[in-house]
XYZ file of C-alpha atoms in Angstrom:
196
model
C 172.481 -275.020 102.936
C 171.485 -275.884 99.318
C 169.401 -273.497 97.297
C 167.586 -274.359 93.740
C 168.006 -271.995 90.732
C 165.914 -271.158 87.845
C 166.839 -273.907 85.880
C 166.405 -276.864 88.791
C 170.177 -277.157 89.732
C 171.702 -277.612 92.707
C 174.019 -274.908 93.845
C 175.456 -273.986 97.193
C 174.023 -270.490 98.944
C 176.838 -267.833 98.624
C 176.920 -267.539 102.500
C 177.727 -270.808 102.592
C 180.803 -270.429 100.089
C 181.862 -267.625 102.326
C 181.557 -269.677 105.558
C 184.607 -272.349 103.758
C 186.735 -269.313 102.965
C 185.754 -269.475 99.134
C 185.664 -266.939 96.830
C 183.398 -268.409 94.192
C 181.971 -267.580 91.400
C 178.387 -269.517 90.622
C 177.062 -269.405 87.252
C 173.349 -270.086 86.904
C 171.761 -269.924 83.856
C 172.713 -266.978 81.375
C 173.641 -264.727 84.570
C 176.838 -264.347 86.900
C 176.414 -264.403 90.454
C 179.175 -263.563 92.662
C 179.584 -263.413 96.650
C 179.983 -259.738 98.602
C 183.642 -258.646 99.194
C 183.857 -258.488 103.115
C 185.937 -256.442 105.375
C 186.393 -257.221 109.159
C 187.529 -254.710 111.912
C 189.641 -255.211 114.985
C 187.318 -254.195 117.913
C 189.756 -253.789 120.283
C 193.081 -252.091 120.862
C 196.258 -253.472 120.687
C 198.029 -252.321 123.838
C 201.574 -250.709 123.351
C 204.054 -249.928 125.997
C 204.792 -246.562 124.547
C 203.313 -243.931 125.916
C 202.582 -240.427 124.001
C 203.671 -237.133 125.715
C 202.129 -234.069 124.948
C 203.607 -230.500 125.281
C 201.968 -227.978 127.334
C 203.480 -224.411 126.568
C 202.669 -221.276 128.518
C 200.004 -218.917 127.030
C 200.836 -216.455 125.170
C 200.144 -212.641 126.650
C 197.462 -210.718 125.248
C 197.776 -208.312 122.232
C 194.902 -206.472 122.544
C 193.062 -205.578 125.838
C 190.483 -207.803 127.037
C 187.178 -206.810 125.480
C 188.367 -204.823 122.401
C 187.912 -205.105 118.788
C 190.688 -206.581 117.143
C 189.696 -205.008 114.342
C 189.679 -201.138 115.590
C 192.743 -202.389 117.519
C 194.488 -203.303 114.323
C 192.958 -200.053 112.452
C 194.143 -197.711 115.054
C 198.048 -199.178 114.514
C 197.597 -198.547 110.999
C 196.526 -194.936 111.745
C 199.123 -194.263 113.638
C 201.812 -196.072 110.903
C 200.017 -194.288 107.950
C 198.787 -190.852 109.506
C 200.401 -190.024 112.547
C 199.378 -186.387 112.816
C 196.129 -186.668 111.536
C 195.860 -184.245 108.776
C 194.470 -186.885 106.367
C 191.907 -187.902 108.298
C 190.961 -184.072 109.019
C 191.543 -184.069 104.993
C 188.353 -186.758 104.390
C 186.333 -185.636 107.264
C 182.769 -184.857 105.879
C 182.272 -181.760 108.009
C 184.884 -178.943 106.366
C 187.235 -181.809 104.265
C 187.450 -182.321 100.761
C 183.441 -182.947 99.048
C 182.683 -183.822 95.024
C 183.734 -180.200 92.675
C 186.219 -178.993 95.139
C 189.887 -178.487 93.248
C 192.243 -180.615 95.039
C 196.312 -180.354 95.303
C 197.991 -183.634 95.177
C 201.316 -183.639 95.990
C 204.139 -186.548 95.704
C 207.177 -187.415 97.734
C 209.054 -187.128 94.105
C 207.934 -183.476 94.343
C 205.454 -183.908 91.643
C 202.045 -182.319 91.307
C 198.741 -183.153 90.238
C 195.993 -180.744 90.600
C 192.032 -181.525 89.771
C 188.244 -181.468 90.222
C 187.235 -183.432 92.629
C 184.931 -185.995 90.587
C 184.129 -188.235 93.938
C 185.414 -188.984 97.258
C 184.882 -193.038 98.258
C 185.571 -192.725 102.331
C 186.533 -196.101 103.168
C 189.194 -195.905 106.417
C 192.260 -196.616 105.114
C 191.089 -198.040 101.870
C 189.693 -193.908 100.974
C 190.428 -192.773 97.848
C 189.703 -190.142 95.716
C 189.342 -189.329 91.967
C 190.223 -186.117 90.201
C 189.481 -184.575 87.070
C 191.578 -182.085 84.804
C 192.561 -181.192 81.106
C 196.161 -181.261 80.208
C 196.742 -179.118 76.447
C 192.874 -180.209 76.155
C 192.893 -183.830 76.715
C 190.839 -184.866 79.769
C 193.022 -186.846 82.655
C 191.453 -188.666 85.690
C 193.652 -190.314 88.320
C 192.850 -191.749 91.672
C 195.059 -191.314 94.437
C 194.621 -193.822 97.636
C 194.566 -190.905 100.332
C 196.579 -193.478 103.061
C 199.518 -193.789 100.300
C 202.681 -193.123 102.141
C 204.293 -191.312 99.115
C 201.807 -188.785 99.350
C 203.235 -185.692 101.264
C 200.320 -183.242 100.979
C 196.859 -182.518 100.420
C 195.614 -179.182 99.231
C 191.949 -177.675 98.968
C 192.774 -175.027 96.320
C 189.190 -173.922 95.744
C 186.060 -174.966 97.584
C 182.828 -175.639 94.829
C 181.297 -172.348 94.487
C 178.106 -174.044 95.894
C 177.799 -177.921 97.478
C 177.231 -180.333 95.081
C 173.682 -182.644 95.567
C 175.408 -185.736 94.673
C 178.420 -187.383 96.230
C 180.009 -188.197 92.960
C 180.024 -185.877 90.133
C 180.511 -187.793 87.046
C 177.674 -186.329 84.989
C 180.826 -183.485 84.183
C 182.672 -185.956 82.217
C 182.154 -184.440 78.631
C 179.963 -181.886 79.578
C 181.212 -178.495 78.534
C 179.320 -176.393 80.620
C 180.543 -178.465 83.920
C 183.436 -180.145 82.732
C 186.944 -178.845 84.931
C 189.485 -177.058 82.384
C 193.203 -177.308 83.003
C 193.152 -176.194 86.618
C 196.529 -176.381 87.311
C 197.049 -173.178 84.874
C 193.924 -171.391 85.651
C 195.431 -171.624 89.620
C 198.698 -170.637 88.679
C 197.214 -167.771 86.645
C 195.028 -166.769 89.897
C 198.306 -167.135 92.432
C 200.252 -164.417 90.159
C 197.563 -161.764 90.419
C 197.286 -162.169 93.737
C 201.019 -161.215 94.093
């Protein structure tokens, strides 16, 4: 198969080249031409005499009964890891737990305390926390305490908000002097002693 270029020379078509087991390179004119790279297949299989063996193992026996969540099955083992009597999650529950401007005990396996306004609650299973509020020699002091901590041995309501807040989270107090909490832990130590 011949083919005629631009200029009126006689050059072999590239398929042609490729037929002979050439890997050519035609120059016609100013430009290069040059012939496709091609790969080839195998279309069939080689047959082996090895054969492959695959391992069948017994199933495995369930973990969680047939039709439940794995989810609230997983949940309910950290429940019973993290609280196994309860009292925390009778400590978050919404009717008669802790709400936003109650004063809150926190107390520590280290035997420390940390008492303060409850600025919000954030209910979120074992991810709840909550976020207190109190002045120490008249500096202002937030922490947050995750409620599911295992180092924390107690939970006090010390004094329920003298009426229930509107708003879930109270941070409008921050800086406010006619809301803002004062040092609680002294003004509840001051209350326990008349009492006695």
């Amino acid at each position: 198969m011949k083919e005629f270029t631009n200029d009126g020379t006689n050059q072999q078509h590239p398929a042609a080249m490729f037929k002979r087991g050439l890997l050519q390179t035609v120059r016609a004119g100013s430009g290069v031409l040059r012939s496709p790279v091609v790969t080839q297949r195998a279309g069939f299989v080689i047959p082996t005499k090895k054969t492959n063996t695959i391992d069948v193992y017994k199933t495995t026996p369930r973990l969680i009964p047939k039709g439940a969540s794995p989810l609230l099955e997983t949940q309910k083992e950290l429940y019973d890891e993290y609280d196994p009597k309860g009292w925390k999650r009778q400590f978050l529950d919404r009717d008669g737990g802790v709400n936003a401007g109650d004063a809150v005990r926190v107390t520590k396996a280290d035997g420390s305390t940390f008492v303060g306004l409850a600025l919000g609650v954030k209910r979120r299973g074992l991810g709840s926390t909550i976020l207190l509020r109190t002045k120490v020699h008249g500096t202002a002091v937030e922490m947050t305490y995750s409620i599911y901590n295992p180092s924390i041995t107690g939970l006090d309501i010390v004094r329920r908000a003298a009426k229930k807040k509107s708003k879930a989270k109270i941070y409008y107090i921050r800086g406010n002097v006619k809301y803002d909490a004062g040092d609680l832990d002294a003004e509840i130590r001051r209350s326990e002693r008349r009492r006695k």
